GROMACS .gro file of C-alpha atoms in nm:
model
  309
    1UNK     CA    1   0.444   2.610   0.155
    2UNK     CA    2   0.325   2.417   0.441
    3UNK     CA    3   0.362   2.429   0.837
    4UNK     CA    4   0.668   2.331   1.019
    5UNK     CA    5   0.516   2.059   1.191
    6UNK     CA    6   0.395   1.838   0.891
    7UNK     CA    7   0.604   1.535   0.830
    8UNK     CA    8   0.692   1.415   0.467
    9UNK     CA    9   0.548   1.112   0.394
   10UNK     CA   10   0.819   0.769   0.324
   11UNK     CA   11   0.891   0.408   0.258
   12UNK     CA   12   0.864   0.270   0.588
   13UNK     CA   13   0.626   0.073   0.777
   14UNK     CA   14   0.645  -0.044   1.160
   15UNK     CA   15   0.659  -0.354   1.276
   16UNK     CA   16   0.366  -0.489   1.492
   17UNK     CA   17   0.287  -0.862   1.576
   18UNK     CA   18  -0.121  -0.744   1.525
   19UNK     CA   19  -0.164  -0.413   1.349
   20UNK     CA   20  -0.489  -0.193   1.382
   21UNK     CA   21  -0.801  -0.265   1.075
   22UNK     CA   22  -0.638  -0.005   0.803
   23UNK     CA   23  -0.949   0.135   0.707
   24UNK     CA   24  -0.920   0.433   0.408
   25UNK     CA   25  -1.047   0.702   0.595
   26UNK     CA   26  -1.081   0.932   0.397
   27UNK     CA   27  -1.471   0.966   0.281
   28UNK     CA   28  -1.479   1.068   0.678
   29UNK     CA   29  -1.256   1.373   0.643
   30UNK     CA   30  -1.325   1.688   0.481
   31UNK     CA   31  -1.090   1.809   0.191
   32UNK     CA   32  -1.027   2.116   0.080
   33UNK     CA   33  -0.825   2.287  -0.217
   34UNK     CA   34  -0.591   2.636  -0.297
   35UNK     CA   35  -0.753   2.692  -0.595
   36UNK     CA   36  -1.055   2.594  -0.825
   37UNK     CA   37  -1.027   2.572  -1.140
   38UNK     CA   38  -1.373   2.497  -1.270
   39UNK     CA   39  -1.737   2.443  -1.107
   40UNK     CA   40  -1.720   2.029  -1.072
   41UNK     CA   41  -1.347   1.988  -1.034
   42UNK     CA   42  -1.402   2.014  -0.630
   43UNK     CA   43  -1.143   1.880  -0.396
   44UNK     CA   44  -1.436   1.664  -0.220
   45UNK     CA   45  -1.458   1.444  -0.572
   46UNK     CA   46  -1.081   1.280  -0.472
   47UNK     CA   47  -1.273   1.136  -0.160
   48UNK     CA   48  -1.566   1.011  -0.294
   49UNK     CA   49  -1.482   0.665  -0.379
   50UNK     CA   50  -1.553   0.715  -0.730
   51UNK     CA   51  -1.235   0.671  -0.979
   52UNK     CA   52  -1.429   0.694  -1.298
   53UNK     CA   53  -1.612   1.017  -1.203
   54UNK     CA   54  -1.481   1.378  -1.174
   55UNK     CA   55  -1.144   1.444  -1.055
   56UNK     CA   56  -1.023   1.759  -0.820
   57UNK     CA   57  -0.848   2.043  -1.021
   58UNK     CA   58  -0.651   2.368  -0.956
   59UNK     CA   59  -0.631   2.694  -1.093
   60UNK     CA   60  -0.272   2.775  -1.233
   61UNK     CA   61  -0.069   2.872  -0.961
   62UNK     CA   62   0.254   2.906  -0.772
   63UNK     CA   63   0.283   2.569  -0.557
   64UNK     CA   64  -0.104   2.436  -0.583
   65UNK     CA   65  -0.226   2.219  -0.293
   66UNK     CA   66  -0.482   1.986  -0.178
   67UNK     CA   67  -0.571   1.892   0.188
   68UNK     CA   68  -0.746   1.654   0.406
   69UNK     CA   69  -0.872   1.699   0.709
   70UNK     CA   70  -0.962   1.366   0.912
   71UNK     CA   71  -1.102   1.554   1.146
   72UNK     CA   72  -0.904   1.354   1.461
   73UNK     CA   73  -0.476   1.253   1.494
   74UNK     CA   74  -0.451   0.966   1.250
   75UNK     CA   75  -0.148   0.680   1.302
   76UNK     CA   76  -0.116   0.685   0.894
   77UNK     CA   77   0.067   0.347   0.772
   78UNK     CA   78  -0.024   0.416   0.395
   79UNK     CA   79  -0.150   0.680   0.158
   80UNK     CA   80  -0.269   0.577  -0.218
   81UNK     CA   81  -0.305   0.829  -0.502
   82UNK     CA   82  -0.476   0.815  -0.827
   83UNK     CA   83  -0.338   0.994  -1.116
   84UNK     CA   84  -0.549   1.142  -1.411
   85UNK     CA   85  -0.629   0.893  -1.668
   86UNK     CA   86  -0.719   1.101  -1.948
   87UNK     CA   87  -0.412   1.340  -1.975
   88UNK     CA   88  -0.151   1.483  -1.810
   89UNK     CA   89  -0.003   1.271  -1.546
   90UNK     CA   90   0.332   1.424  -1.596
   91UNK     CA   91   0.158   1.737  -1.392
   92UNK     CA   92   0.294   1.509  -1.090
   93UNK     CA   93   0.589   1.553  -1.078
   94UNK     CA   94   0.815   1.661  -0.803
   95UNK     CA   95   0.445   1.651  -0.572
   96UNK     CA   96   0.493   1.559  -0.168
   97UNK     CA   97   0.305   1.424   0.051
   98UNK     CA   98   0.271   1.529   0.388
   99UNK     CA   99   0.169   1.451   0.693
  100UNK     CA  100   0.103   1.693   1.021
  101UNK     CA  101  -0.128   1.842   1.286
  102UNK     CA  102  -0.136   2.241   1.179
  103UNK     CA  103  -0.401   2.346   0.897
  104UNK     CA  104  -0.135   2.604   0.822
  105UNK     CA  105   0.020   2.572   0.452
  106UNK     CA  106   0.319   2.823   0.526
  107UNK     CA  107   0.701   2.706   0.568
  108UNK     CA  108   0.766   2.348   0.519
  109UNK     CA  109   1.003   2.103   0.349
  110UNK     CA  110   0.974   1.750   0.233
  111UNK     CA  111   1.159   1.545  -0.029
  112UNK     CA  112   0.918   1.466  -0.352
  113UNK     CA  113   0.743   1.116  -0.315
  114UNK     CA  114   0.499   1.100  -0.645
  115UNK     CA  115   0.743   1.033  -0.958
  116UNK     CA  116   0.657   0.634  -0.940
  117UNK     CA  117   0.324   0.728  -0.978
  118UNK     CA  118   0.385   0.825  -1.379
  119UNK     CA  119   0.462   0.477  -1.460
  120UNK     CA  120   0.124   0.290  -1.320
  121UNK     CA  121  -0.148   0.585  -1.238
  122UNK     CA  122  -0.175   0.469  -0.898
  123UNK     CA  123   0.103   0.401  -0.652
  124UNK     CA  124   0.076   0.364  -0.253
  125UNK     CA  125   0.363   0.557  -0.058
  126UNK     CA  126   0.454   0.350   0.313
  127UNK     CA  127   0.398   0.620   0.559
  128UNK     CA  128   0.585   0.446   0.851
  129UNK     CA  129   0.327   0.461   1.119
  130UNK     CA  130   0.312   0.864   1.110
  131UNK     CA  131   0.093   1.058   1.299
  132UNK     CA  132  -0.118   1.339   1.188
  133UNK     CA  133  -0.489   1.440   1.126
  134UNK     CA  134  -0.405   1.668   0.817
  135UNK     CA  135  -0.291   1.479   0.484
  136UNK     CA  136  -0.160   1.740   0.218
  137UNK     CA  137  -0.011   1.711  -0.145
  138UNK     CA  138   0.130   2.016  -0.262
  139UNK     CA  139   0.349   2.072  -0.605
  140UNK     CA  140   0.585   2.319  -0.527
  141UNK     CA  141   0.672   2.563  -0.796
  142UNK     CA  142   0.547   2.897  -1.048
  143UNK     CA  143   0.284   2.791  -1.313
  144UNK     CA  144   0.190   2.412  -1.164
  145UNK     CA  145  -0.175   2.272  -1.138
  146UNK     CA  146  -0.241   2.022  -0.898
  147UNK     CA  147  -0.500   1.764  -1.042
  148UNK     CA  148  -0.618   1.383  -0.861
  149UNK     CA  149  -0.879   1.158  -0.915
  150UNK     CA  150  -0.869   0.981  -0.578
  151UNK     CA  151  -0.672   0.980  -0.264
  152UNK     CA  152  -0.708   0.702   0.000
  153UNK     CA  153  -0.570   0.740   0.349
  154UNK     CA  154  -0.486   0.415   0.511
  155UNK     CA  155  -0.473   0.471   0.909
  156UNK     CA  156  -0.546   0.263   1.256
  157UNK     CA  157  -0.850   0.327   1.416
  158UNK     CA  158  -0.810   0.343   1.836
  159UNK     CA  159  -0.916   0.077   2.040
  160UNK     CA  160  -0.955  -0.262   1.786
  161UNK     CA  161  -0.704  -0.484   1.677
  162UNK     CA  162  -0.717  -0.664   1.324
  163UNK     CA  163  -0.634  -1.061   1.307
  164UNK     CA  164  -0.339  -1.217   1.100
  165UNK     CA  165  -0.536  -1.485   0.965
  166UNK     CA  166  -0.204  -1.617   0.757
  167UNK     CA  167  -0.006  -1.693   1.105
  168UNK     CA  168   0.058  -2.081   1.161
  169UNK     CA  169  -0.234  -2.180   0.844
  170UNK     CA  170  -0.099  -2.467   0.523
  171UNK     CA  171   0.161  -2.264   0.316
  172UNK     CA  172   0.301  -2.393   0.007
  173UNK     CA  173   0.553  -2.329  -0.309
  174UNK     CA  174   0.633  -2.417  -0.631
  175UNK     CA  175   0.990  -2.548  -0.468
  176UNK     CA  176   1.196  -2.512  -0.145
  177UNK     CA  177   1.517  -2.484  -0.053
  178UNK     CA  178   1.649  -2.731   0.225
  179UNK     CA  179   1.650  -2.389   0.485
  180UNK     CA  180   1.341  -2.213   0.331
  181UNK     CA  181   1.062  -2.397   0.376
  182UNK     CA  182   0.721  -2.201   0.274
  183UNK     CA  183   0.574  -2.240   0.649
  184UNK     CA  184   0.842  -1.983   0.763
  185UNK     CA  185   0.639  -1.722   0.635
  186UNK     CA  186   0.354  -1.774   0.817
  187UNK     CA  187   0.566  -1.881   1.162
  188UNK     CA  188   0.460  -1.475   1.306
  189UNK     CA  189   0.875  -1.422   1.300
  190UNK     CA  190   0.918  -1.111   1.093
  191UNK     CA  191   1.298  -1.140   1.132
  192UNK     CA  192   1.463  -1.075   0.779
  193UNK     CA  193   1.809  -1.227   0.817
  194UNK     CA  194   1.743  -1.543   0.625
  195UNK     CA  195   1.999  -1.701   0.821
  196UNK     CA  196   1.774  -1.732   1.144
  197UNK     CA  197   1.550  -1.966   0.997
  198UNK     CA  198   1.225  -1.761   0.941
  199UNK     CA  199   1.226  -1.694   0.540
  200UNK     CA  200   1.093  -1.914   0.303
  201UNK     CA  201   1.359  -1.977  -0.034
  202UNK     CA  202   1.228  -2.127  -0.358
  203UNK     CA  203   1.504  -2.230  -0.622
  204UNK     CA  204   1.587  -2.065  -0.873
  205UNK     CA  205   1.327  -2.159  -1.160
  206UNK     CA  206   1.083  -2.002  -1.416
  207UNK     CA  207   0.740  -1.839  -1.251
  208UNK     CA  208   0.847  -1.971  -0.905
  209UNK     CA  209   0.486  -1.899  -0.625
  210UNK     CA  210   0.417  -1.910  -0.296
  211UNK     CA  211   0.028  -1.962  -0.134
  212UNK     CA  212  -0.124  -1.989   0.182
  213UNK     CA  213  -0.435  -2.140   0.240
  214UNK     CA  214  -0.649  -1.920   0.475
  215UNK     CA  215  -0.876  -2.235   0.511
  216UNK     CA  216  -1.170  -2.007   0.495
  217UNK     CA  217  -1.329  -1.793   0.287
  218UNK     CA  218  -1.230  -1.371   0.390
  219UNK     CA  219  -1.311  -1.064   0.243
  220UNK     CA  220  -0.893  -0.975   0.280
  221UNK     CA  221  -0.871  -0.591   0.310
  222UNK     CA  222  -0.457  -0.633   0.335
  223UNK     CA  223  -0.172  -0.812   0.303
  224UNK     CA  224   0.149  -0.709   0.457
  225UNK     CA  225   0.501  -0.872   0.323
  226UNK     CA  226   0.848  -0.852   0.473
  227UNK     CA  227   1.131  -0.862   0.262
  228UNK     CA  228   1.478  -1.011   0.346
  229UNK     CA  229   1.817  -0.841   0.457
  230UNK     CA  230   1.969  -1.002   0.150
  231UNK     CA  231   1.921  -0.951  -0.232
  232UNK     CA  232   1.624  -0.738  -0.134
  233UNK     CA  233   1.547  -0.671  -0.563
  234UNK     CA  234   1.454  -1.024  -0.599
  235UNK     CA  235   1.101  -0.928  -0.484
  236UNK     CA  236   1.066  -0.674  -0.764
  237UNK     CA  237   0.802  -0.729  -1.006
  238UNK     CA  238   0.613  -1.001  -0.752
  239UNK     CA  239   0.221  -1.007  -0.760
  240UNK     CA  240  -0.036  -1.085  -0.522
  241UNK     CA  241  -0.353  -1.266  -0.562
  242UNK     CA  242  -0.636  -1.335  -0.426
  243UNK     CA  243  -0.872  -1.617  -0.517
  244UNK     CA  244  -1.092  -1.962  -0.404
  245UNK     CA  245  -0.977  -2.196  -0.670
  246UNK     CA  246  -0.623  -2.369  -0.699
  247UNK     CA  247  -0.623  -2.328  -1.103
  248UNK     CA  248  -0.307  -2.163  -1.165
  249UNK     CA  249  -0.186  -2.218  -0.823
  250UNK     CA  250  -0.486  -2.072  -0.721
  251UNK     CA  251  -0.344  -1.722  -0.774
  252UNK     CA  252  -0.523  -1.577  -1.092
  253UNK     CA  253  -0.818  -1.464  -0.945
  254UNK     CA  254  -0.853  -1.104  -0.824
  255UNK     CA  255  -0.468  -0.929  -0.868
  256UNK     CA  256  -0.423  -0.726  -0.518
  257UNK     CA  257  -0.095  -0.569  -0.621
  258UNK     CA  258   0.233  -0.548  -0.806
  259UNK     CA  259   0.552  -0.529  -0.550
  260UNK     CA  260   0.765  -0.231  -0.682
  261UNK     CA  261   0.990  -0.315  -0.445
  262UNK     CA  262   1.029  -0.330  -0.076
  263UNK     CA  263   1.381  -0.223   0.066
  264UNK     CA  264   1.550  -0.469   0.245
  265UNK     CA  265   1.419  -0.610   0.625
  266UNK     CA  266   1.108  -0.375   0.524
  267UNK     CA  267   0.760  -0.469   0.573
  268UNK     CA  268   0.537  -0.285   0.351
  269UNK     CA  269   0.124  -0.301   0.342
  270UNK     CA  270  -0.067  -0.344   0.032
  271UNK     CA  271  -0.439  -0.294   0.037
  272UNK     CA  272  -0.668  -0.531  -0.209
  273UNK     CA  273  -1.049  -0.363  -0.211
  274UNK     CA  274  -1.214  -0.593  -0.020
  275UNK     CA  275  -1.107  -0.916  -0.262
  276UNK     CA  276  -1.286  -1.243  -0.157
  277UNK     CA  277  -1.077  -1.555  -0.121
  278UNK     CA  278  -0.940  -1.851   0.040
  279UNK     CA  279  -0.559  -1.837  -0.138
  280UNK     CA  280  -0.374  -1.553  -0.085
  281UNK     CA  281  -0.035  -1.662  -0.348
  282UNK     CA  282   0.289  -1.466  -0.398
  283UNK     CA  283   0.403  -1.515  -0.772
  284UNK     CA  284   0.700  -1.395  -0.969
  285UNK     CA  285   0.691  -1.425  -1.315
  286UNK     CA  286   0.983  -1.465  -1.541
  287UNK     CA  287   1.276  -1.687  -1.575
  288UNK     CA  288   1.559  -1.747  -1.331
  289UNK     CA  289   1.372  -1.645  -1.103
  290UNK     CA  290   1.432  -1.713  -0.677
  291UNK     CA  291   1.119  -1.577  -0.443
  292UNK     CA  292   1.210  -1.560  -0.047
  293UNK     CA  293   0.958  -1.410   0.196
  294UNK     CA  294   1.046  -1.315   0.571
  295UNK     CA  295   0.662  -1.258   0.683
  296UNK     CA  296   0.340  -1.259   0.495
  297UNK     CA  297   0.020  -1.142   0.671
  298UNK     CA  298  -0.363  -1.131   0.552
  299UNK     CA  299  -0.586  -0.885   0.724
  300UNK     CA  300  -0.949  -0.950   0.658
  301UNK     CA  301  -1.341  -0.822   0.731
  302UNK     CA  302  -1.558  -1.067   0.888
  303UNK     CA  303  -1.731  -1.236   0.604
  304UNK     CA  304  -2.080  -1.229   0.801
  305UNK     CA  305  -2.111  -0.907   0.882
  306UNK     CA  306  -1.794  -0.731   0.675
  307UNK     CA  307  -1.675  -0.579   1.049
  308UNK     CA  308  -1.354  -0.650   1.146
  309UNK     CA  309  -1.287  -0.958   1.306
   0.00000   0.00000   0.00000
């Protein structure tokens, strides 16, 4: 098991009015592994950047684990994992993720964060701002075997600040609600009680969208969306996109993500690869369907340079 002092991993992320670049760090740290189960199956490959090449792989073993060092005390806001492709995701089950300062893997308990992960292949867990410089996923138990193809670690770099390039630009949506008016999401006023005036309310309609026009063209590393106080499931199944064109409502493009869900007055952080565009658009798809956003912010690299601005 692991030390005392590691922190399990959760669904929260922490407000801030401008949040630090989330860069992954991982390819910087150094990751290690309890076990090897074959020549090439090292626990470097999860790092590597690489999620069509080899993946990491234990030996059979009583609670299997994988570790990263990065080396310095990380702020961590997210942490993505990749699944195996080929066979076996099920091997996932009941795995935690955790957090911490100590190297030591003796004594520690955390509640398991990696079932969603069987239904997509890869799933990002909200790490709520937590501090550490070791990132470890152990699967606790006689006779498991710990197997990933990637991990990416998603944490604030000291000393530079990251720009909201959303705040105050042109927002639009497919309708709008008298008291929901699609410029409230861009208005810098995370506040979640829909009642105050900062949410943005479509009606209730077939495929309803929301889009902001960044007004330039960014390389957008993140977007960040707050959910409201009320009916917080009504953001389940939403998509982000990414593109330069308004065909489609300028959202089929480049897909950053697929909301899960985001519990209610939340904020959580989705990163999108680097994904050019000038349209960042929130769609729902189905019928009878109402989308309301508290806060939506795009995090870029400088196009010139691809620094962050």
């Amino acid at each position: 098991m692991l030390g005392k002092n590691l922190m399990s991993c959760s669904f929260l992320l922490t407000f801030l009015t401008l949040v630090d670049p989330l860069a992954n760090v991982a390819p910087n740290g150094q990751a290690t592994q309890s076990s090897l189960y074959a020549n090439n199956v090292h626990a470097v490959n999860v790092i590597n950047g690489d999620m069509t090449g080899l993946c990491s792989h234990t030996a059979n073993q009583s609670s299997p684990w994988w570790k990263l060092d990065l080396l310095a005390v990380h702020r961590v806001l997210a942490v993505t994992i990749f699944n195996r492709p080929d066979c076996c995701p099920e091997r996932l089950i009941g795995a935690e993720i955790l957090i911490g300062n100590s190297p030591s893997t003796e004594k520690a308990l955390a509640a398991p964060l990696v079932m969603e992960i069987l239904s997509t292949l890869t799933h990002t867990f909200h790490c709520g701002d937590m501090e550490g410089r070791y990132v470890v996923v152990i699967l606790p138990g006689q006779k498991r075997i710990l197997s990933l193809c990637e991990v990416e670690v998603y944490a604030s770099l000291a000393g530079v600040l990251m720009q909201n390039v959303a705040l105050s630009r042109t927002a639009d949506q497919s309708s709008s609600h008298p008291d929901g008016p699609a410029r409230n999401a861009v208005d810098g006023n995370r506040d979640p009680n829909f009642a105050k005036g900062s949410c943005s309310l479509t009606h209730q309609e077939s495929n309803p969208w929301w889009r902001v026009d960044l007004q330039n063209v960014y390389t957008v590393t993140a977007v960040m969306i707050t959910n409201r106080n009320e009916f917080e499931n009504r953001l389940d199944g939403a998509e982000i996109w990414i593109g330069n064109s308004l065909e489609d409502n300028g959202a089929k493009k480049s897909r950053c993500a697929i909301i899960s869900h985001i519990p209610k007055g939340r904020t959580f952080y989705f990163p999108c690869s680097s994904t050019e565009g000038r349209y960042v658009t929130v769609f729902l798809p189905g019928t009878k369907k109402i989308l309301s956003l508290c806060d939506v912010q795009v995090f870029p690299l400088d196009y010139a340079d691809g620094t962050y601005i």
